[in-house]
Amino acid sequence: MKLLDTLYYKILLIRKFEELLFSLFEKGKLSGTTHTYIGQEATGVSLIENLGPNDIVISNHRCHGHYLSKTGDVVGLLSEILGKKNGVCKGRGGSQHLYSKGFYSNGVQGNMFPVSAGIALAEKWKNSSNLTVIFIGDGTLGEGIIYETLNMISLYKIPILIVVENNQYAQSTPIKDNFAGKIIDRLAGFSIRVEENETTDAEFLYHRYKKLIKSIKLLNEPRIDIIHNERLGPHSKGDDERSSEILNKIKEKDPITVLKKKIDLITQEKIEKEISILLSKALDKVNKMENSFNLY
Amino acid sequence: MRYLESLNLALDQIMSDNQNAVIIGEDIKDPYGGAFKVTKGLSSKYGHRVISSPISESSIVGLGIGLSLNGFKPIVEIMFGDFITLCADQIINGASKFPWMYGSNFDLPMIIRTPMGGRRGYGPTHSQTLESLFFNIPNIKIISPSIFHDPGQILKDTFYKMKELNLFIENKISYPNEIILKEQVDDYNISIINNNTEFVTLSLVFDRQTRPDIVLLTYGGMSNICFEVARDLFIEEEIIIEIIIPSLVKPVPFSDFHESIISCGKLVIVEEGISICGWGSMITSNLNDELFDSLKAKPVIVGSKEFPIASSRKLEDKILPQKSDIKKAILKIL
Ligand SMILES: Cc1ncc(C[n+]2csc(CCOP(=O)(O)OP(=O)(O)O)c2C)c(N)n1
Ligand SMILES: [Mg+2]
C-alpha cells in the first residue's frame, strides 16, 4: 500500500473500531468504560507507523488507537474490551490495561511514566537500538511523578520519546483551568529538547516522526514532542459538555477529513469496505467465543 | 557479624554474581554509602549499576519496575520505611498488578528494601512499621529477617527466588546488632521449622522435650525483645515459651507453625506495628479450622498503640510494645 493509503487505513480502522464500541455500549453489550481516540488518531498512527516490531510503546487510558497501531490486533482488543477470556489480557485488563509484546498501558494517570523510563534505561544498558515511546495527555501533567521522572530521564540521558497529546481537556476540565503557564515552557526546564506542533495531518506527522526518531536513535537521548489537537468524541462515553458549534469547528480538523483530501475516491471506498468487512468478521468471531472463566 | 554487615556483604555478592542486578536509592553512593550504610562500597565496585537517585521515591520504584519488565533485577532502597507511602501507587497499581492484569505469565522480579521501626527517637515520620499497609494487596511478598536469621542469606534467598515484587523490611535498630548464627543462644535451641515454605522460619525453645506453655509468634525487630521476655519468664516464673520467628511475613507461612500451635494451644502474637488490623489480626482471622479448634484460649496480639510515634524516647516507649506488655499478655492467657 502507498503511504497515504496505509495511514488512511489505520486511522479509519481505529475510528470504525471505536464507533463500533459506542454502538455496543448503546446496545448494552459492553460494560465498563472506554476512552476513544476519535479526532486524535493521526498522532499515534503516524508515529507508530515509523516504529519497528521491537520498539516499545507505552500508553494510558486512551490507548486503543496506540494499541491497534502497534499490533493490528483487532480481535484480541475487541474480545478484551468485551470481557472475553480469550481477550489479549484474558479479560483481566479491559479497555485501559493492555499488554502485548512491546506494548503496555495503564489506567492511572502518570503511573506508567517512570516505568517507561525504566524500560528505556534497560534498552540503553543493553545497547539496543530499540526506541521507547510514552504517550501522556495534557491533564496528566498535573501529576508530580511526571516531573520526578523527567528529572531522572534528563540526568541519566535515557533515550525515550515522550509524546504529550494535548487535546485541550482533562476529562471535563479545559486546559486553561488546569494548567498554569505554557506546556512547552514548563517542560523546557529539564534540558530535554522539546518541540510542539498543532496538527492533525497524518502525512506531515509521519515525515516529521521519521526524522525525529532517526535523530533520537542517532543521539541516544530523550526528546519531548507536544502535539496540540482536539478530541472529537467525548472524554469517555456520553460525557461531553461542549457545544455543537465548537464540535463542528473541530470536525473541520478531523484527521480523516484532512487525509481524504489527499486520496482518490476509489481508494477511499475500497479501504472503507475492507475495514467494514474486517470489523464485522471480528465482531462475529468475538461473539462466538466461549466465555467461562477459571480464577487463577 | 552485625546485621548491617551481613546485608552489605549479601548485596555485594548479588551484584558481583549477577550482571543484571541493579541498586537504586537516595544517597547510596560512596563515600556516604546510604543513610544506614547498607550499600557502602558498592558504587565503587559496580559503577553505573548503583544509581544514587534524586529524592523521588515514587519514581525510583517506577524506574525499577520498568527495568524489571525489561530484563533487569532491581533492588530499590527507600531510605526510611515511612516513605513507602510515596510509592503506594507504583506498588499497588503497578508492580503488584502487571503480570496478572496483563493476562501474562512474565515475572516481575524486584526487591524494595527499606528500614522500619522505632526506638531511636526519630519521631512520627521516621519510626513507623508500615508494611501492614500492603497486607491485603495480592502478589506482593513481604520478608523481614531478625537477628536470629542470617539476614544476608534471607536477602540472597529473596533475590534468587523472586518472581514478583518483594518488600524486604529491615529493622533500623537491628543494624548494629550482632546476628546469631549459632544453633544455641543462652541455653535456647534455635532450629529451622520450615514445612515446604520458601523462607526460613525459626523456632527458639529452651528444650525440645518439654511442651511449651505458650507459643510466641513474632518477626523482625520484635524478635530479640521477645527472646528477652522468654528468658526472663523462664527464670522468674518457670514459664516455657516457644518463640517462632518467620522471615516471611506475608503470605503468612501457616504450615511452619501449625504443629506448634496444635500441640500448645496458646498463642501470643507480637508485632511492632499498630496492633489493629496488623499482622496479628491477619493471622488470627485466618487460622484454619484445625488450628482454631486447637486453641485453648483467645490469642492475644501485642503491638503499638493507636498513636503517631512520639519523638521523646519516654513517650515513644508508651506507644511501642514493651517487654512488660508482652509479659502481661503471656500471663493473661497462661
Ligand atoms: C491518577 C488518576 N486520577 C484521575 C483519573 C481519572 N481520569 C481518567 S482520564 C482523566 C483525564 C486525563 O486527562 P489527559 O491526561 O489530558 O488525557 P485525555 O483524557 O485528555 O486523553 C482523568 C482525570 C485517573 N485515571 N488517574
Ligand atoms: Mg487531555
XYZ file of C-alpha atoms and ligand atoms in Angstrom:
657
model
C 0.000 0.000 0.000
C 1.082 3.556 -0.624
C 1.931 5.587 2.473
C -1.191 7.743 2.411
C -3.394 4.722 1.865
C -1.790 2.956 4.805
C -2.263 5.953 7.070
C -5.861 6.283 5.948
C -6.464 2.591 6.505
C -5.023 2.646 10.020
C -6.789 5.814 11.104
C -10.100 4.645 9.720
C -9.704 1.246 11.362
C -9.327 2.903 14.780
C -12.230 5.253 14.079
C -14.607 2.500 12.980
C -13.443 0.209 15.772
C -14.259 2.829 18.381
C -17.559 3.763 16.749
C -18.394 0.097 16.998
C -17.629 0.250 20.727
C -20.071 3.129 21.157
C -22.785 1.205 19.345
C -22.131 -1.846 21.517
C -22.424 0.359 24.584
C -25.748 1.679 23.387
C -26.996 -1.861 22.915
C -25.866 -2.693 26.437
C -23.380 -5.265 25.177
C -20.378 -3.567 26.666
C -19.753 -2.705 30.280
C -17.115 -0.636 31.994
C -15.647 2.413 30.395
C -13.798 3.379 27.266
C -11.817 6.408 26.137
C -11.768 6.862 22.400
C -9.059 8.385 20.258
C -11.607 9.960 17.905
C -10.126 13.090 16.327
C -6.603 12.459 17.606
C -5.721 9.333 15.618
C -3.205 10.985 13.294
C -0.589 11.349 16.040
C -0.383 7.759 17.232
C -0.825 6.211 13.800
C 1.841 8.254 12.045
C 4.336 7.879 14.865
C 3.894 4.159 15.362
C 3.968 3.584 11.590
C 7.614 4.637 11.878
C 8.439 2.067 14.562
C 9.805 -1.427 14.179
C 8.464 -4.562 15.870
C 11.000 -4.309 18.712
C 10.310 -0.702 19.580
C 8.218 -0.248 22.699
C 5.047 1.773 23.115
C 3.618 2.751 26.488
C 0.195 4.256 26.650
C -2.535 5.377 29.009
C -6.297 5.190 29.444
C -6.812 6.419 25.863
C -4.937 3.504 24.404
C -6.996 1.673 21.759
C -5.525 3.706 18.914
C -1.973 3.207 20.109
C -2.606 -0.491 20.613
C -4.132 -1.068 17.201
C -1.353 0.931 15.530
C 1.289 -1.122 17.281
C -0.262 -4.581 16.985
C -3.081 -4.504 14.455
C -4.752 -6.977 16.791
C -8.450 -6.189 16.303
C -9.838 -9.471 17.603
C -7.581 -9.508 20.682
C -8.600 -5.978 21.631
C -12.294 -6.341 20.878
C -12.548 -9.564 22.835
C -10.637 -7.984 25.717
C -12.950 -4.975 25.837
C -15.952 -7.289 25.602
C -14.717 -9.188 28.635
C -13.839 -12.458 26.961
C -11.383 -14.892 28.402
C -9.679 -15.039 25.016
C -9.043 -11.320 25.152
C -5.467 -10.200 24.791
C -5.251 -9.859 28.591
C -7.635 -12.746 29.343
C -10.410 -10.305 30.237
C -8.472 -9.063 33.240
C -7.236 -5.730 31.965
C -10.023 -4.456 29.740
C -10.023 -1.209 27.828
C -7.350 0.642 29.800
C -4.905 -2.076 30.809
C -3.451 -3.639 27.710
C -0.324 -5.613 27.133
C 1.218 -7.286 24.174
C 4.902 -7.762 23.449
C 6.322 -4.226 23.404
C 3.080 -2.562 24.437
C 1.830 -1.551 27.881
C -0.987 0.691 29.069
C -2.388 1.533 32.482
C -5.410 3.500 33.642
C -3.757 5.525 36.391
C -2.525 8.897 35.164
C 1.239 9.166 35.349
C 1.694 5.644 36.707
C 3.490 4.379 33.617
C 5.776 7.373 33.261
C 8.654 6.205 35.496
C 8.040 2.639 34.331
C 8.626 3.706 30.749
C 11.832 5.439 31.825
C 12.993 2.160 33.380
C 12.110 0.224 30.246
C 14.035 2.731 28.142
C 17.008 2.706 30.509
C 17.149 -1.081 30.187
C 17.265 -0.737 26.394
C 20.113 1.739 26.742
C 22.056 -0.616 29.005
C 21.509 -3.445 26.547
C 22.954 -1.220 23.811
C 19.880 -1.940 21.748
C 18.616 0.377 19.062
C 15.015 -0.076 20.155
C 13.124 3.084 20.909
C 10.721 3.511 23.822
C 7.787 5.850 23.266
C 5.423 7.026 26.004
C 2.166 8.877 25.382
C 0.654 11.137 28.040
C -2.183 13.649 27.994
C -2.142 17.328 28.955
C -4.116 16.687 32.141
C -1.566 14.134 33.281
C 0.957 16.946 33.537
C -0.773 17.669 36.849
C 0.828 14.570 38.366
C 4.031 15.171 40.341
C 5.592 11.908 39.241
C 5.963 13.323 35.729
C 8.476 15.874 36.990
C 10.360 13.423 39.206
C 10.775 11.237 36.177
C 11.652 13.958 33.657
C 14.436 14.959 36.011
C 15.837 11.428 36.003
C 15.342 10.967 32.262
C 17.470 14.035 31.714
C 20.065 13.207 34.383
C 20.609 9.670 33.122
C 20.205 10.578 29.423
C 17.530 7.951 28.968
C 16.661 7.627 25.282
C 12.894 7.912 25.178
C 10.362 9.783 23.106
C 7.746 11.474 25.270
C 4.653 12.461 23.335
C 2.320 14.887 25.053
C -1.063 14.731 23.387
C -2.684 17.998 24.342
C -6.334 17.629 23.407
C -7.147 20.732 25.437
C -9.114 18.821 28.051
C -8.635 16.685 31.110
C -11.901 14.814 31.439
C -14.294 17.792 31.818
C -11.782 20.494 32.619
C -10.420 22.742 29.867
C -6.689 23.271 29.935
C -6.999 26.928 30.883
C -8.484 25.916 34.242
C -5.984 23.143 34.831
C -2.629 24.257 33.643
C -0.604 27.308 34.647
C 1.728 28.652 32.007
C 2.527 27.003 28.693
C 3.248 23.300 28.365
C 6.377 23.895 26.331
C 7.764 26.398 28.813
C 7.255 24.094 31.715
C 8.787 21.083 30.001
C 11.706 23.109 28.671
C 13.141 23.287 32.163
C 14.655 19.802 32.130
C 17.341 20.242 29.488
C 15.492 17.865 27.212
C 14.859 19.040 23.660
C 11.193 19.768 23.194
C 9.148 20.694 20.145
C 5.494 21.430 19.601
C 3.079 21.286 16.694
C -0.599 21.902 16.239
C -1.771 19.484 13.594
C -3.962 16.546 12.663
C -2.226 15.991 9.333
C -1.049 12.387 9.316
C 1.177 12.833 6.277
C 3.011 15.756 7.842
C 3.301 13.915 11.162
C 4.592 10.767 9.516
C 7.505 12.550 7.859
C 8.204 14.565 10.981
C 8.378 11.475 13.173
C 10.581 9.709 10.652
C 13.176 12.447 11.146
C 12.674 12.771 14.871
C 13.047 9.053 15.519
C 16.165 8.880 13.394
C 17.648 11.697 15.375
C 16.795 10.143 18.759
C 18.291 6.809 17.754
C 21.414 8.523 16.490
C 21.953 10.754 19.507
C 20.625 8.252 22.057
C 18.898 10.994 24.008
C 15.422 11.836 25.276
C 13.033 14.091 23.380
C 9.671 15.617 24.175
C 7.130 16.163 21.445
C 3.960 18.111 22.114
C 1.053 17.751 19.737
C -1.838 20.133 20.151
C -5.115 18.836 18.797
C -8.638 18.244 19.995
C -10.619 15.173 20.694
C -13.785 14.933 18.667
C -15.513 12.406 20.851
C -16.498 12.556 24.494
C -13.942 12.018 27.271
C -15.276 8.530 27.807
C -18.878 7.976 26.769
C -21.705 10.464 26.695
C -19.801 12.944 28.828
C -19.206 15.867 26.527
C -20.369 19.315 27.607
C -19.020 21.142 24.572
C -21.476 22.922 22.262
C -22.252 21.574 18.781
C -20.837 24.797 17.408
C -17.446 24.046 18.922
C -17.612 20.412 17.861
C -18.384 21.399 14.281
C -15.290 23.564 14.255
C -13.187 20.649 15.473
C -14.670 18.424 12.777
C -13.000 20.542 10.143
C -9.689 19.318 11.536
C -10.753 15.690 11.711
C -7.677 13.726 10.559
C -9.920 11.661 8.308
C -11.241 14.771 6.565
C -7.679 16.020 6.214
C -6.459 12.761 4.664
C -9.463 12.300 2.395
C -8.435 15.411 0.503
C -5.230 13.639 -0.480
C -6.620 10.272 -1.581
C -8.759 9.426 -4.575
C -12.347 8.376 -4.005
C -11.993 4.856 -5.371
C -9.187 4.054 -2.955
C -11.144 5.559 -0.095
C -14.142 3.395 -0.848
C -12.038 0.299 -1.202
C -10.435 0.867 2.182
C -13.752 1.675 3.847
C -15.250 -1.539 2.549
C -12.273 -3.582 3.620
C -12.476 -2.226 7.168
C -16.194 -2.696 7.386
C -15.829 -6.374 6.439
C -12.879 -6.859 8.780
C -14.753 -5.415 11.753
C -17.955 -7.327 11.189
C -15.986 -10.559 10.864
C -14.085 -9.710 14.042
C -17.292 -8.997 15.940
C -18.797 -12.256 14.731
C -15.759 -14.151 15.870
C -15.701 -12.488 19.273
C -19.433 -13.012 19.792
C -18.985 -16.717 19.185
C -16.194 -17.093 21.717
C -16.964 -19.436 24.557
C -16.615 -17.472 27.781
C -16.367 -19.359 31.064
C -13.642 -18.302 33.416
C -11.424 -20.103 35.843
C -9.999 -17.887 38.536
C -6.271 -18.289 38.807
C 28.878 -10.300 62.321
C 26.450 -7.439 62.508
C 23.028 -7.296 60.854
C 24.231 -4.369 58.720
C 27.385 -6.111 57.574
C 25.511 -9.270 56.685
C 23.177 -7.317 54.397
C 26.022 -5.342 52.877
C 28.008 -8.481 52.064
C 24.936 -10.111 50.553
C 24.318 -7.127 48.279
C 27.951 -7.194 47.276
C 27.722 -10.846 46.353
C 24.434 -10.393 44.494
C 25.939 -7.563 42.472
C 29.106 -9.450 41.665
C 27.298 -12.659 40.678
C 24.500 -11.063 38.655
C 25.239 -8.619 35.891
C 21.535 -7.804 35.691
C 21.287 -6.748 39.337
C 20.850 -3.019 39.866
C 20.599 -0.973 43.051
C 18.682 2.314 43.070
C 18.245 4.609 46.052
C 18.880 8.008 47.549
C 22.369 8.898 48.787
C 23.550 5.337 48.337
C 26.836 6.113 46.616
C 30.245 6.121 48.267
C 31.736 7.618 50.267
C 28.383 8.101 52.028
C 27.074 4.644 51.197
C 23.442 5.158 52.187
C 21.727 6.711 55.187
C 22.232 3.452 57.096
C 25.349 2.400 55.136
C 23.819 -0.802 53.801
C 25.193 -0.090 50.312
C 28.619 1.105 51.401
C 31.381 0.191 48.972
C 29.049 -0.961 46.227
C 29.067 2.085 43.955
C 32.859 1.982 43.913
C 32.747 -1.605 42.716
C 29.726 -1.715 40.442
C 29.651 1.713 38.817
C 26.535 2.534 36.845
C 24.630 -0.417 38.321
C 24.378 1.528 41.572
C 22.188 4.566 40.916
C 22.146 7.300 43.524
C 18.849 8.937 42.730
C 17.148 12.263 43.368
C 14.606 12.401 46.213
C 11.907 10.746 44.138
C 10.680 7.637 45.945
C 7.734 7.038 43.690
C 9.719 7.458 40.518
C 12.621 5.250 41.544
C 10.217 2.433 42.301
C 8.691 3.003 38.858
C 12.125 3.039 37.274
C 12.816 -0.267 38.985
C 9.559 -1.728 37.682
C 10.470 -0.730 34.139
C 13.944 -2.216 34.484
C 12.432 -5.410 35.826
C 9.924 -5.636 32.971
C 12.854 -5.320 30.615
C 15.245 -7.956 31.925
C 16.991 -6.479 34.966
C 16.710 -7.354 38.657
C 16.388 -4.119 40.559
C 16.847 -3.633 44.270
C 15.371 -0.279 45.248
C 16.248 1.229 48.611
C 13.731 3.509 50.290
C 15.723 5.446 52.864
C 13.124 5.261 55.623
C 10.229 2.820 55.551
C 7.908 5.690 56.378
C 8.404 6.991 52.840
C 6.931 3.848 51.320
C 3.657 5.811 51.371
C 5.043 7.822 48.445
C 5.472 4.619 46.455
C 1.998 3.263 47.095
C 0.685 3.851 43.575
C 3.683 2.252 41.893
C 3.444 -0.746 44.213
C -0.312 -1.205 44.312
C -1.435 -0.065 40.864
C 1.768 -1.079 39.134
C 4.150 -3.800 40.229
C 1.654 -5.932 42.118
C -0.803 -5.982 39.224
C 1.120 -6.053 35.977
C 1.736 -9.735 35.293
C -1.763 -10.793 36.317
C -3.802 -7.941 34.913
C -2.000 -8.193 31.608
C -3.057 -11.830 31.461
C 0.532 -12.745 31.048
C 2.914 -15.038 32.793
C 6.009 -12.884 32.726
C 7.795 -12.372 36.036
C 8.359 -9.045 37.700
C 11.364 -9.771 39.888
C 12.160 -6.835 42.126
C 13.043 -6.003 45.705
C 12.215 -2.869 47.630
C 14.441 -2.771 50.702
C 13.611 -0.390 53.490
C 14.223 0.039 57.202
C 11.212 0.228 59.504
C 10.851 0.561 63.225
C 11.263 2.956 66.134
C 13.078 3.092 69.489
C 15.560 5.660 68.309
C 13.587 8.820 68.995
C 13.261 9.619 65.289
C 9.672 10.720 65.756
C 6.346 10.332 63.972
C 7.577 10.180 60.358
C 10.802 8.188 60.744
C 9.876 5.389 63.127
C 6.870 3.534 61.803
C 6.308 -0.083 60.921
C 4.167 0.313 57.837
C 4.391 -2.991 55.981
C 0.855 -3.738 57.160
C -0.367 -1.229 54.551
C 0.345 -3.914 51.983
C -1.037 -6.961 53.790
C -4.144 -7.142 51.631
C -2.513 -6.430 48.310
C -2.231 -9.586 46.198
C 1.033 -10.590 44.543
C 3.406 -8.910 46.955
C 5.711 -10.795 49.275
C 6.877 -9.212 52.491
C 10.068 -10.518 54.013
C 11.759 -9.406 57.194
C 14.747 -11.079 58.850
C 15.505 -10.906 62.571
C 18.933 -11.055 64.210
C 18.357 -14.793 64.671
C 18.249 -15.263 60.927
C 21.148 -14.703 58.637
C 19.711 -11.510 57.118
C 22.141 -11.517 54.218
C 21.193 -15.106 53.392
C 17.498 -14.205 53.534
C 18.191 -11.312 51.161
C 20.013 -13.648 48.779
C 17.181 -16.182 49.028
C 14.763 -13.386 48.193
C 16.819 -12.309 45.210
C 17.227 -15.790 43.772
C 13.627 -16.873 44.338
C 11.854 -13.708 43.336
C 9.247 -13.759 40.628
C 7.253 -10.810 41.860
C 7.649 -7.695 43.978
C 9.230 -8.329 47.361
C 9.185 -5.819 50.180
C 12.274 -6.525 52.239
C 11.837 -4.940 55.646
C 14.950 -4.324 57.687
C 14.809 -3.254 61.285
C 16.553 0.017 61.982
C 17.722 -0.741 65.466
C 18.963 -4.156 64.430
C 21.590 -2.740 62.053
C 24.352 -2.507 64.686
C 23.346 -5.761 66.429
C 25.383 -8.943 66.228
C 23.449 -11.610 64.393
C 23.035 -15.009 65.967
C 24.340 -17.621 63.596
C 24.682 -20.318 66.252
C 22.252 -23.101 66.942
C 22.138 -22.206 70.556
C 21.898 -18.967 72.483
C 21.703 -18.776 76.311
C 20.606 -22.426 76.586
C 17.959 -21.889 73.920
C 17.996 -24.086 70.850
C 17.419 -22.422 67.539
C 16.111 -24.596 64.781
C 14.568 -24.219 61.374
C 10.977 -25.469 61.266
C 10.104 -24.936 57.648
C 7.408 -27.006 56.111
C 7.842 -26.640 52.371
C 7.920 -22.870 52.642
C 10.489 -20.858 50.769
C 11.826 -18.681 53.554
C 13.349 -19.711 56.831
C 11.109 -19.863 59.890
C 12.921 -20.314 63.190
C 11.839 -21.840 66.450
C 13.586 -20.918 69.702
C 12.934 -23.225 72.648
C 14.580 -23.993 75.932
C 14.368 -27.677 75.471
C 12.590 -29.655 72.799
C 11.383 -32.379 75.191
C 9.078 -30.238 77.296
C 5.873 -28.975 75.789
C 5.823 -25.140 75.824
C 3.173 -23.282 77.820
C 2.923 -20.548 75.208
C 3.758 -20.074 71.542
C 5.049 -16.593 70.910
C 4.867 -15.649 67.255
C 6.813 -12.614 66.129
C 9.080 -11.230 63.420
C 11.736 -8.638 62.670
C 12.809 -6.226 65.361
C 10.451 -7.616 67.996
C 12.246 -10.947 67.956
C 15.102 -10.035 70.285
C 12.674 -8.355 72.676
C 10.514 -11.480 72.712
C 13.605 -13.535 73.381
C 14.453 -11.446 76.445
C 10.893 -11.846 77.696
C 11.010 -15.611 77.262
C 14.282 -15.827 79.146
C 13.036 -13.608 81.976
C 9.775 -15.503 82.356
C 11.577 -18.807 82.449
C 13.867 -17.625 85.197
C 11.222 -15.727 87.144
C 8.152 -17.918 86.671
C 9.385 -21.123 85.029
C 7.127 -20.454 82.078
C 8.269 -22.304 78.973
C 7.876 -20.380 75.784
C 8.487 -21.347 72.189
C 9.317 -18.339 70.068
C 8.550 -18.720 66.384
C 10.098 -16.228 64.005
C 9.213 -16.434 60.328
C 11.244 -14.390 57.892
C 8.302 -14.455 55.516
C 5.733 -12.008 56.875
C 3.235 -12.192 54.015
C 1.885 -14.563 52.881
C 1.887 -15.941 56.418
C 3.663 -19.332 56.422
C 0.940 -21.021 58.471
C 2.196 -24.517 57.826
C 5.504 -23.720 59.541
C 3.909 -23.167 62.951
C 0.874 -25.404 62.540
C 2.308 -28.198 64.695
C 3.448 -25.857 67.439
C 0.062 -24.211 67.838
C -1.786 -27.527 67.696
C 0.312 -29.029 70.456
C 0.362 -25.934 72.675
C -2.976 -24.217 72.112
C -1.948 -20.860 73.480
C -0.796 -18.155 71.166
C 0.595 -14.673 71.678
C 1.459 -12.646 68.591
C 3.867 -9.740 68.873
C 4.477 -7.090 66.247
C 5.907 -3.588 66.314
C 3.243 -2.071 64.052
C -0.109 -0.904 65.368
C -1.964 -3.976 66.570
C -5.303 -3.037 64.988
C -5.563 -4.669 61.553
C -1.947 -5.704 61.610
C -0.017 -8.948 61.357
C -1.658 -10.491 64.407
C -5.112 -9.717 63.072
C -4.176 -11.200 59.716
C -3.002 -14.400 61.400
C -5.760 -14.871 63.953
C -8.515 -14.211 61.443
C -7.064 -16.697 59.005
C -6.386 -19.691 61.236
C -7.823 -22.769 59.623
C -10.456 -24.825 61.443
C -7.968 -27.276 62.842
C -5.800 -24.534 64.298
C -8.768 -22.606 65.589
C -10.227 -25.672 67.299
C -6.905 -26.410 68.938
C -6.824 -23.082 70.748
C -7.310 -23.260 74.483
C -7.622 -19.511 74.900
C -8.268 -16.474 72.765
C -4.946 -15.452 71.204
C -3.522 -12.152 72.349
C -1.966 -9.629 69.986
C 0.650 -7.214 71.250
C 1.603 -4.248 69.106
C 1.799 -0.474 69.064
C -0.984 1.700 70.365
C -3.033 3.832 68.022
C -0.906 6.948 68.157
C 1.674 8.504 65.897
C 5.088 7.635 67.272
C 6.396 10.373 69.545
C 9.922 11.732 69.336
C 10.522 11.794 73.075
C 12.013 8.408 73.916
C 9.973 8.271 77.097
C 6.721 8.970 75.296
C 7.694 6.693 72.416
C 8.030 3.848 74.928
C 4.417 4.317 75.929
C 3.353 3.807 72.327
C 5.598 0.982 71.088
C 5.184 -2.519 72.529
C 7.445 -3.119 75.529
C 8.696 -6.216 77.321
C 6.172 -5.505 80.057
C 3.295 -5.556 77.540
C 4.405 -8.926 76.226
C 4.781 -10.335 79.725
C 1.331 -9.108 80.633
C -0.167 -10.749 77.555
C 1.531 -14.046 78.336
C 0.442 -14.075 81.947
C -3.085 -13.234 80.841
C -3.623 -16.353 78.766
C -1.426 -18.690 80.771
C -4.412 9.270 38.972
C -5.672 9.419 38.231
N -6.530 10.426 38.571
C -7.704 10.565 37.924
C -8.063 9.702 36.927
C -9.411 9.825 36.222
N -9.169 10.296 34.836
C -9.148 9.431 33.805
S -8.741 10.186 32.372
C -8.608 11.675 33.115
C -8.241 12.877 32.315
C -6.871 12.779 31.789
O -6.593 13.894 31.012
P -5.424 13.896 29.972
O -4.168 13.471 30.599
O -5.435 15.252 29.332
O -5.811 12.775 28.919
P -7.064 12.747 27.941
O -8.160 12.043 28.655
O -7.423 14.136 27.586
O -6.590 11.965 26.779
C -8.899 11.585 34.468
C -8.911 12.721 35.396
C -7.156 8.664 36.622
N -7.443 7.738 35.708
N -5.978 8.559 37.274
Mg -6.308 15.892 27.584
